[in-house]
Structure formats: structure tokens, C-alpha cells
mmCIF file with all atom_site columns, C-alpha atoms in Angstrom:
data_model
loop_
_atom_site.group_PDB
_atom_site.id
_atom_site.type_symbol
_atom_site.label_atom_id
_atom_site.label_alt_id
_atom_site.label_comp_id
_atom_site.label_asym_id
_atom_site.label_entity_id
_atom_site.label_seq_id
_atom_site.pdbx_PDB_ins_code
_atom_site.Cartn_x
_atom_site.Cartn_y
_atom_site.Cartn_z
_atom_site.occupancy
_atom_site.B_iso_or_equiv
_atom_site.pdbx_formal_charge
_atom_site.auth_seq_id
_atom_site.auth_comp_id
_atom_site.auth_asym_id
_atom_site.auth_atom_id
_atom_site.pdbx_PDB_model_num
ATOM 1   C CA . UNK J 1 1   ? 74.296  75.217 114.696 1.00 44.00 ? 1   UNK J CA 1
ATOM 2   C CA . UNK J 1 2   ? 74.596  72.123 113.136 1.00 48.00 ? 2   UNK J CA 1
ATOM 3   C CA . UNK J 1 3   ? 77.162  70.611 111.993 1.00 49.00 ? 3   UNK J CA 1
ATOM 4   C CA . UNK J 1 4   ? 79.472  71.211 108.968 1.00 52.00 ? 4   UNK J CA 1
ATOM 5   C CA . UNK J 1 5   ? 78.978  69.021 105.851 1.00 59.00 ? 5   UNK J CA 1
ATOM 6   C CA . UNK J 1 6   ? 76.100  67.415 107.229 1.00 69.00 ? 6   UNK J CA 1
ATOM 7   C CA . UNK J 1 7   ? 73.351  66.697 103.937 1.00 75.00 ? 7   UNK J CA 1
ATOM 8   C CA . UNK J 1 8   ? 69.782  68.182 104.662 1.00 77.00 ? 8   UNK J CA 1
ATOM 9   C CA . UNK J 1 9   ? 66.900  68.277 102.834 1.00 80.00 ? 9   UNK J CA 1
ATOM 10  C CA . UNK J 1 10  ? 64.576  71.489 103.416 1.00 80.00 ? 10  UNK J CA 1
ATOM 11  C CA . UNK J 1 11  ? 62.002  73.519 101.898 1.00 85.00 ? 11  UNK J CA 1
ATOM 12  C CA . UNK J 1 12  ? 60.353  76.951 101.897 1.00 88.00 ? 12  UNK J CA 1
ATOM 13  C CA . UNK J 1 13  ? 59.761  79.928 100.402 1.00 91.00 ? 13  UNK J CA 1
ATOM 14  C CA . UNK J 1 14  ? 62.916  82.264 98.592  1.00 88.00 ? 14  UNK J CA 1
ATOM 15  C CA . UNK J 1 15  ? 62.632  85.420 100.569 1.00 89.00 ? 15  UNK J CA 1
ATOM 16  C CA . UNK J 1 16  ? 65.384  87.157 98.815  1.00 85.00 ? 16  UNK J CA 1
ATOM 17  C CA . UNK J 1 17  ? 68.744  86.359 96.233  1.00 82.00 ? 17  UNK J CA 1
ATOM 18  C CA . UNK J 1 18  ? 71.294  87.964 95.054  1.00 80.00 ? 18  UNK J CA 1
ATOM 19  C CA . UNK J 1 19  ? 73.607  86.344 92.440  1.00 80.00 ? 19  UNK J CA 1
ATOM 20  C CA . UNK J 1 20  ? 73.592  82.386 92.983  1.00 82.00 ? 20  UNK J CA 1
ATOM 21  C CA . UNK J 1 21  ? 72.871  83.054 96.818  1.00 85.00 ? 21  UNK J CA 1
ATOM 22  C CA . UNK J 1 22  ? 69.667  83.035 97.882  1.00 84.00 ? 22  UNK J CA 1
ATOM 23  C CA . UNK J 1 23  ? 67.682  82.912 101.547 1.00 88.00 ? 23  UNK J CA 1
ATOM 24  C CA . UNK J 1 24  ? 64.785  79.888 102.169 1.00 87.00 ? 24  UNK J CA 1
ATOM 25  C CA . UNK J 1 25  ? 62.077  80.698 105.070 1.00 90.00 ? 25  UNK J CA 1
ATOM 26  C CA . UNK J 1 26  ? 60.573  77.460 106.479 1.00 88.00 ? 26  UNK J CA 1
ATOM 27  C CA . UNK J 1 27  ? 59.488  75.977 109.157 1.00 88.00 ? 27  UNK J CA 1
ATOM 28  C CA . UNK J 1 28  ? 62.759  74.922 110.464 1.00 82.00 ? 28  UNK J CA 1
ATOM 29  C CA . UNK J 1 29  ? 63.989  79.098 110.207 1.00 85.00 ? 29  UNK J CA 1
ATOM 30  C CA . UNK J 1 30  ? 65.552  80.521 107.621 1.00 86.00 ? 30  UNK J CA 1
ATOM 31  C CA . UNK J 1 31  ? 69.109  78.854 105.396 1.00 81.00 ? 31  UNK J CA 1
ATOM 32  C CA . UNK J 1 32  ? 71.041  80.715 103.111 1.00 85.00 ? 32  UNK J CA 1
ATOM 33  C CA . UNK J 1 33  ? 71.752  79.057 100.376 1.00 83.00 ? 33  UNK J CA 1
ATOM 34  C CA . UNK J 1 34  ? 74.290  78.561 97.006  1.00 85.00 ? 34  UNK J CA 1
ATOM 35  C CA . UNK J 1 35  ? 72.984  76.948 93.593  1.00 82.00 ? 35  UNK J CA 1
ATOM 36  C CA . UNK J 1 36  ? 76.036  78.069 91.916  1.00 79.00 ? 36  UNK J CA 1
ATOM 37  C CA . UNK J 1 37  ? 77.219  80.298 89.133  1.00 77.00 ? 37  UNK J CA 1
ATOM 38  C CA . UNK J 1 38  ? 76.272  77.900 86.527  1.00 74.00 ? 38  UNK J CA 1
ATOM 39  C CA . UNK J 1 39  ? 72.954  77.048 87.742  1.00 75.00 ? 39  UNK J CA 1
ATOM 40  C CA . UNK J 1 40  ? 71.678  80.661 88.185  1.00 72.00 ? 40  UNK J CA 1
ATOM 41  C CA . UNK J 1 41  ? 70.185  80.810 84.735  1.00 73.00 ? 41  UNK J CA 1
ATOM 42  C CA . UNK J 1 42  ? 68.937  76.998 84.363  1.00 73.00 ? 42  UNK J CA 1
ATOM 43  C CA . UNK J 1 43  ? 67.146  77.065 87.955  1.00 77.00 ? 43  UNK J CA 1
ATOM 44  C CA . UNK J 1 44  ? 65.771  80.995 87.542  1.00 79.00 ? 44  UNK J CA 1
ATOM 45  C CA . UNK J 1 45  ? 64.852  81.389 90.953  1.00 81.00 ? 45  UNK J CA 1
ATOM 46  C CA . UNK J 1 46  ? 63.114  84.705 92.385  1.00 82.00 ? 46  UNK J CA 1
ATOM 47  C CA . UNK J 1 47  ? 60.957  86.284 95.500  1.00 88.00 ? 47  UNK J CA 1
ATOM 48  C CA . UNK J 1 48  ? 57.750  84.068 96.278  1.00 89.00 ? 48  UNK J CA 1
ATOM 49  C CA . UNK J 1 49  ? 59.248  80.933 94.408  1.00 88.00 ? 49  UNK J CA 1
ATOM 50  C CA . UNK J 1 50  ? 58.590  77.598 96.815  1.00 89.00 ? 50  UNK J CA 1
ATOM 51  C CA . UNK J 1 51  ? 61.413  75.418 96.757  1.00 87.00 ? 51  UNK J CA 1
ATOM 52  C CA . UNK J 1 52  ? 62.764  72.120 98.117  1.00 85.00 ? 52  UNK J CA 1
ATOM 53  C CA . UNK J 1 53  ? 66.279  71.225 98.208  1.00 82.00 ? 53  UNK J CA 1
ATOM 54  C CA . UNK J 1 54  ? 68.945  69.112 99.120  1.00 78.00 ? 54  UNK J CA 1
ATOM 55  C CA . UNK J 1 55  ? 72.267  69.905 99.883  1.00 76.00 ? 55  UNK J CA 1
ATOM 56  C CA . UNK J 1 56  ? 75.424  69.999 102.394 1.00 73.00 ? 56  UNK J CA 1
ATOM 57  C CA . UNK J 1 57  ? 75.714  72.708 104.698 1.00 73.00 ? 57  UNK J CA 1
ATOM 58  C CA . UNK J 1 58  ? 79.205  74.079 105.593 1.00 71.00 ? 58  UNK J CA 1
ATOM 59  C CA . UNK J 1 59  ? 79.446  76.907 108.622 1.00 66.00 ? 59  UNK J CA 1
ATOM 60  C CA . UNK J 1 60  ? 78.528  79.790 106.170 1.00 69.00 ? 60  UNK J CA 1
ATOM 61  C CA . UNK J 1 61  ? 76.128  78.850 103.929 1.00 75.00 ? 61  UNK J CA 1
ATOM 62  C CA . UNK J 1 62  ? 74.281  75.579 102.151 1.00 78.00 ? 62  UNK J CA 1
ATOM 63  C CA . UNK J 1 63  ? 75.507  74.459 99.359  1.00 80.00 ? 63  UNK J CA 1
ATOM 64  C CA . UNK J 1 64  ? 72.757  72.507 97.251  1.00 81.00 ? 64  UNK J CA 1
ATOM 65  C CA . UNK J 1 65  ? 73.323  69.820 95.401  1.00 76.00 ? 65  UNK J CA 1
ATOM 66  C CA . UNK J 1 66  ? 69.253  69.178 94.130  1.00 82.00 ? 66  UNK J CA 1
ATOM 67  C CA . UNK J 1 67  ? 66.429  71.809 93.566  1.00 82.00 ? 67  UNK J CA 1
ATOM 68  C CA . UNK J 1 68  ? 62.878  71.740 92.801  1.00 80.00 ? 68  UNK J CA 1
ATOM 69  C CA . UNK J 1 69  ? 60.545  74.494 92.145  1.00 82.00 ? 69  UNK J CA 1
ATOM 70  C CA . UNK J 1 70  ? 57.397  74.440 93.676  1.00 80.00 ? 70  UNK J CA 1
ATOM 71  C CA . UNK J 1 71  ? 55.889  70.711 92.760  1.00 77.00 ? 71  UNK J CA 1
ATOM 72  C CA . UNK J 1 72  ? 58.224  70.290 90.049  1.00 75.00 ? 72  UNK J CA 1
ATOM 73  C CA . UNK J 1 73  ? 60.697  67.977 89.289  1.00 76.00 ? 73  UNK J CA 1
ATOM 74  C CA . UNK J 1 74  ? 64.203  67.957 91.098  1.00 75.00 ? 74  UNK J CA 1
ATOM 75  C CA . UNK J 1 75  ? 66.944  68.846 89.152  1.00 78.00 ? 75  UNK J CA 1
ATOM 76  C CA . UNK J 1 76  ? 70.145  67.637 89.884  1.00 78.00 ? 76  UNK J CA 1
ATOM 77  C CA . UNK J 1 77  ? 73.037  70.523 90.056  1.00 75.00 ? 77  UNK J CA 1
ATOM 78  C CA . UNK J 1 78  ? 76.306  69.980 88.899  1.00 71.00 ? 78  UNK J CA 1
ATOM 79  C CA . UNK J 1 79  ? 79.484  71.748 90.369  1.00 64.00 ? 79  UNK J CA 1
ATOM 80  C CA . UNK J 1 80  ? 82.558  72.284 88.990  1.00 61.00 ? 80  UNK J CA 1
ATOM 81  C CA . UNK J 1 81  ? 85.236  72.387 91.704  1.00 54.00 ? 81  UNK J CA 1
ATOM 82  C CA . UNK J 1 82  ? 86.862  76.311 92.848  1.00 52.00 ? 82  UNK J CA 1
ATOM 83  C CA . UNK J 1 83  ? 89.912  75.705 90.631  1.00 50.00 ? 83  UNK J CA 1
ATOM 84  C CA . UNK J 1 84  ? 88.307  73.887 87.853  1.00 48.00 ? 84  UNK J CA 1
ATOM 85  C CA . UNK J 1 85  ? 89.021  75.166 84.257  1.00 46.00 ? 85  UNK J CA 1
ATOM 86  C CA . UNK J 1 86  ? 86.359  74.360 81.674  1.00 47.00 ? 86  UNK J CA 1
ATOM 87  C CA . UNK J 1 87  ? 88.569  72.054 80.305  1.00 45.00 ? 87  UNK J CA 1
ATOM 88  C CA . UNK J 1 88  ? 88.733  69.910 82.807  1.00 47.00 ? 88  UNK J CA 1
ATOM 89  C CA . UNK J 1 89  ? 92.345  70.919 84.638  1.00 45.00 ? 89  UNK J CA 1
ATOM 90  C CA . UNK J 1 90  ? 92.629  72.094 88.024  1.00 48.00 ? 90  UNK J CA 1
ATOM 91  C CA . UNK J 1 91  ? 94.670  75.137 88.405  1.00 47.00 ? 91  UNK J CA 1
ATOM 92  C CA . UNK J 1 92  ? 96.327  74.275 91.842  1.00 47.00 ? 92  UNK J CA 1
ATOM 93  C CA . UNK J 1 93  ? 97.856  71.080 89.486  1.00 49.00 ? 93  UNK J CA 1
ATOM 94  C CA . UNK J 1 94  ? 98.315  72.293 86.554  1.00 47.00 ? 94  UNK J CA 1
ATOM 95  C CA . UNK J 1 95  ? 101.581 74.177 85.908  1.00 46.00 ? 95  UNK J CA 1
ATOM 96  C CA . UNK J 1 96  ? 103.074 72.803 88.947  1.00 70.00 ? 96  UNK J CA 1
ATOM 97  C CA . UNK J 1 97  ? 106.998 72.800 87.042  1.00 78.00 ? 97  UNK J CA 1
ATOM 98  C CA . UNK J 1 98  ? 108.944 75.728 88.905  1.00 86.00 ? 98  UNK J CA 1
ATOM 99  C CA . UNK J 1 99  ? 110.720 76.573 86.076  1.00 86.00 ? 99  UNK J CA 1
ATOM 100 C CA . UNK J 1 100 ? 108.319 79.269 85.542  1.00 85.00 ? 100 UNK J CA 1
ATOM 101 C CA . UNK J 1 101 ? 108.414 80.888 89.081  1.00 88.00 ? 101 UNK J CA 1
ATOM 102 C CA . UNK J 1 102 ? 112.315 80.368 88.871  1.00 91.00 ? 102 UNK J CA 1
ATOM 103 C CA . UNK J 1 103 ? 112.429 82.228 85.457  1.00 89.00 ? 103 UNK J CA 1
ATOM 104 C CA . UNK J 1 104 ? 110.327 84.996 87.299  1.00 89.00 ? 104 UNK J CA 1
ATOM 105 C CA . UNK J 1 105 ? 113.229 85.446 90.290  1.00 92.00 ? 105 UNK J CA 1
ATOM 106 C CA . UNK J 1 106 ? 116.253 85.216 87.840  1.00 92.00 ? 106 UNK J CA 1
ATOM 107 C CA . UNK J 1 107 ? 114.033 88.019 85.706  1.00 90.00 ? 107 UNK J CA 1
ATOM 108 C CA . UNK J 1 108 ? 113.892 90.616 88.953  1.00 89.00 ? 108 UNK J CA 1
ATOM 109 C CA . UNK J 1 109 ? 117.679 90.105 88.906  1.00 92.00 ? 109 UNK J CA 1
ATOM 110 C CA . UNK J 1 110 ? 118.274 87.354 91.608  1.00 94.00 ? 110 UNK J CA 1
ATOM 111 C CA . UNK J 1 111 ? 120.434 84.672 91.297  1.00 94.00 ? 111 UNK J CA 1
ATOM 112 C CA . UNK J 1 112 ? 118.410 81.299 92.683  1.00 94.00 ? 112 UNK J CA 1
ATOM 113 C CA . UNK J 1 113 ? 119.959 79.448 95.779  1.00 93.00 ? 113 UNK J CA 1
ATOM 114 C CA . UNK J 1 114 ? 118.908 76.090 96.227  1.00 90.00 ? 114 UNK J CA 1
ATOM 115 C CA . UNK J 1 115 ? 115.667 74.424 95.263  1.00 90.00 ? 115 UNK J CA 1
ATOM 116 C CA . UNK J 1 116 ? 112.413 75.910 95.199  1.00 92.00 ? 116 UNK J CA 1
ATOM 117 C CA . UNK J 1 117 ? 110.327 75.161 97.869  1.00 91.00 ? 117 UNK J CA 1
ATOM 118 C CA . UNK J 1 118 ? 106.499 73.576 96.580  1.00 90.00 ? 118 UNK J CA 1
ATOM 119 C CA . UNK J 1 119 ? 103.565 75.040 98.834  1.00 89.00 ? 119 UNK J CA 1
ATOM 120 C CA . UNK J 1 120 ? 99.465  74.161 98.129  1.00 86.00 ? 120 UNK J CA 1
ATOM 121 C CA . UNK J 1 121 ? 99.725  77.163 96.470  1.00 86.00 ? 121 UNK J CA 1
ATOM 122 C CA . UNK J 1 122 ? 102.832 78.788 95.545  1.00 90.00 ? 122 UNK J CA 1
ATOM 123 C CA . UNK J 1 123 ? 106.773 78.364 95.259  1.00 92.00 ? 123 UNK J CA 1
ATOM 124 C CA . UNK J 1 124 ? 108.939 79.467 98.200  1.00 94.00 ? 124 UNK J CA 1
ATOM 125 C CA . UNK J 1 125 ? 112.285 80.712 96.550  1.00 94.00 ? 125 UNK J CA 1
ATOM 126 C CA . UNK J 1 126 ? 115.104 81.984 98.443  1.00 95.00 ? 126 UNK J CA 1
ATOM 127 C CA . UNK J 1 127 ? 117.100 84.798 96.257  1.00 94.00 ? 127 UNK J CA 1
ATOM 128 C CA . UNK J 1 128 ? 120.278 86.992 96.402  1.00 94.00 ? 128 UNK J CA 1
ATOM 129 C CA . UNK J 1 129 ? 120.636 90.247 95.133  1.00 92.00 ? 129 UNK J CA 1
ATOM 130 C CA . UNK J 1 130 ? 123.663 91.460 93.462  1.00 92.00 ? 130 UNK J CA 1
ATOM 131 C CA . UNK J 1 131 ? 124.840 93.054 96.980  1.00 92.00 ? 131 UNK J CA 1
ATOM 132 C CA . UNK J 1 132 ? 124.195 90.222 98.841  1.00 91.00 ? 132 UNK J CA 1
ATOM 133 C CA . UNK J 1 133 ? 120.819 90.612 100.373 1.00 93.00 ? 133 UNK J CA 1
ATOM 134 C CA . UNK J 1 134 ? 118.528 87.718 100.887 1.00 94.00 ? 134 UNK J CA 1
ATOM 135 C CA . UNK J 1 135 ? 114.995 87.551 99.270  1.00 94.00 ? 135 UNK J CA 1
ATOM 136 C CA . UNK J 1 136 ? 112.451 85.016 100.201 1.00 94.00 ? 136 UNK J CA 1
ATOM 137 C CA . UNK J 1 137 ? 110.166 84.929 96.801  1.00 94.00 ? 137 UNK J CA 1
ATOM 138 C CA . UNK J 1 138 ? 106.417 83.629 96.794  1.00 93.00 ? 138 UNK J CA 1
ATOM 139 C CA . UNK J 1 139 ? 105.698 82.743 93.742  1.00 91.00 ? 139 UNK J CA 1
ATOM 140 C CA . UNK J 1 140 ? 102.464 81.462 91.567  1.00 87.00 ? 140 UNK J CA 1
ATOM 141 C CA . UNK J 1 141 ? 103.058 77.978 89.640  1.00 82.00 ? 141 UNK J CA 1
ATOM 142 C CA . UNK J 1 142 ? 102.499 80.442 86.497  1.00 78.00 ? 142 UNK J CA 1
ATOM 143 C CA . UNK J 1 143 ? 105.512 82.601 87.637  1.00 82.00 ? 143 UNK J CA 1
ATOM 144 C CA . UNK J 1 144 ? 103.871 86.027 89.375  1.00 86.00 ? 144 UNK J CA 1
ATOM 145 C CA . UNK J 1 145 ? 105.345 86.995 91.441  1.00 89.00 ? 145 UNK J CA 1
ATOM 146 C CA . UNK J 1 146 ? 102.735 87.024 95.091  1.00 88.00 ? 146 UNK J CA 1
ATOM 147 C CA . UNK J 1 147 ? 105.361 88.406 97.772  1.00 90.00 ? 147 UNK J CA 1
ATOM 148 C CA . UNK J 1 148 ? 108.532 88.883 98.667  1.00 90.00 ? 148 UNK J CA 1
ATOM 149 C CA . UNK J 1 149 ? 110.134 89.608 102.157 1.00 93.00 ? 149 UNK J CA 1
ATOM 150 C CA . UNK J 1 150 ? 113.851 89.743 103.767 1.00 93.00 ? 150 UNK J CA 1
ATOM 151 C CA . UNK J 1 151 ? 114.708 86.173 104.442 1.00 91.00 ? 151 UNK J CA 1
ATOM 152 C CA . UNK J 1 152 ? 115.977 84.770 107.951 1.00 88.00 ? 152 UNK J CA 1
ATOM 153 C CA . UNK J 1 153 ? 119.322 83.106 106.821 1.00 84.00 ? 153 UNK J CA 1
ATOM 154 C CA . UNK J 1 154 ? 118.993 81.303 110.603 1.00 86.00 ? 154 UNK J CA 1
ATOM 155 C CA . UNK J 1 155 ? 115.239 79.578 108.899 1.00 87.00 ? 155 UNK J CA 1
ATOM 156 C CA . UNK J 1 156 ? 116.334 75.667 108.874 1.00 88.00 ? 156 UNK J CA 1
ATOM 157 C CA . UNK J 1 157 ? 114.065 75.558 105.475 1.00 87.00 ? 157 UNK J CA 1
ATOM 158 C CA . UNK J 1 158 ? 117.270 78.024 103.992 1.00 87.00 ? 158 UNK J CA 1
ATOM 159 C CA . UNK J 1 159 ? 119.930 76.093 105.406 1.00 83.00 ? 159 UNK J CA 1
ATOM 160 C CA . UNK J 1 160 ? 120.918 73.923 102.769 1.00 82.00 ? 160 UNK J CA 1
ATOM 161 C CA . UNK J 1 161 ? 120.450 76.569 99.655  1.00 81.00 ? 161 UNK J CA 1
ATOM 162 C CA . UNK J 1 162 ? 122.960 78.586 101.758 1.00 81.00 ? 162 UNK J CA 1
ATOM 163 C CA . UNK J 1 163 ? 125.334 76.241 102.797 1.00 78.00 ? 163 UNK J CA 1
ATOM 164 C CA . UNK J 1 164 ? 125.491 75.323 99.143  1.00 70.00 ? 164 UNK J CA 1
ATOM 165 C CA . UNK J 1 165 ? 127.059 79.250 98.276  1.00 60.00 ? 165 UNK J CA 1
#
């Protein structure tokens, strides 16, 4: 297999799609590719269509970055990153105050020890119930509340909340 990332160029003939995948037969085997969700409609592809494309491939699938049908023009394709909004913001950023996911664990009833801890993708909060029992909260920038498990007191990343109490 080659190699992850790597930019290709190929061409063929669309065997099959389904949403914004679709599979190219050539004469270098067959790829399976992505155009996109926003580039389904604007590139119309379908069963018998020649195409040639150019993309990256990554280990599941080829993601392509230019198109042309049959002898037609290429057409440049556009991608909004995963956590793109249409406006512009990137979710993973935005919202990235824990006051929110600290609200949430105060709201359950938990009084907050120490700071939260910021992960790529969620807050790490260590709470207390009213009987003593430790909580380890995950929790979205937006304040949902993803998991929660009985925390290990011993954990060095719980140290200083405790030693604070």
C-alpha cells in the first residue's frame, strides 16, 4: 500500500458511489475515493462516468482535492475542515472557557476541586459529592456532560485539587 498522504493523480471509470464516496477502476486497480459533502451536488458523479483526479490518499480512502469529468475541465474542490462551522470557527477552539463545563459539575450537585483539566477535546474535572465521593467529570467545552467515573485520589493529575481541601 502506499503511503499515507502521498498526492496522486489517477483516472478511470466510477464503478459505484454512495453518498460523497465513490470507487474508480483503472489501470492501476481500483481507489476509493471522497469528493466531499459539499461537492456531491456540484460534481454529480454516477456509474459509467470517466474521471481523472487528484488528490491525497490517507490509509482508508482518497481524498480528492481536483476532479474532471470525462474530457472536461478540472474543477478544483474546496474542503472545509471536520470541525469547521459555516461561519468560519472551529468547534475544537471555539468555546474553549471552562466556565461552562464547570457550571455543568456544580449543576449535578458537585462541588469543583481544583482547576479543570484542558484535553484536545474535553475538560477533565475532578468533583465531590455531598458524601464525600470522588467524581472524575469529562466534559464538552459547551458543558455536556461526556463521562464520568470514580476518581483515583492516588492519580498525580488530582494531587493538588486535593491537597487544596
Amino acid at each position: 500500500m502506499k503511503h499515507a498522504h502521498e498526492q496522486i493523480a489517477a483516472s478511470g471509470t466510477v464503478t459505484s458511489g454512495f453518498a460523497r464516496r465513490f470507487v474508480v477502476e483503472g489501470k492501476d486497480g481500483k481507489h476509493l475515493a471522497d469528493i466531499g459533502a459539499d461537492a456531491v451536488d456540484l460534481v454529480g458523479l454516477h456509474e459509467g462516468d470517466e474521471v481523472t483526479f487528484k488528490d491525497r490518499r490517507k490509509l482508508s480512502e482518497i481524498k480528492v482535492t481536483e476532479i474532471a469529468k470525462g474530457r472536461g475541465e478540472s474543477m478544483r474542490l474546496e474542503r472545509k475542515h471536520k470541525h469547521e462551522r459555516k461561519n468560519g470557527h472551529d468547534r475544537r477552539r471555539a468555546c474553549r472557557d471552562p466556565r461552562a463545563a464547570v457550571a455543568a459539575v456544580k449543576l449535578e450537585g458537585f462541588e469543583v476541586l481544583g482547576e479543570p483539566r484542558e484535553k484536545p477535546k474535553h475538560f477533565e474535572i475532578l468533583g465531590r459529592s455531598t458524601n464525600g465521593k470522588f467524581i472524575e467529570f469529562h466534559v464538552e467545552p459547551d458543558g455536556a456532560i461526556g463521562k464520568r467515573k470514580p476518581a483515583d485520589t492516588r492519580e498525580p493529575k488530582w494531587a493538588s485539587a486535593i491537597a487544596q481541601k
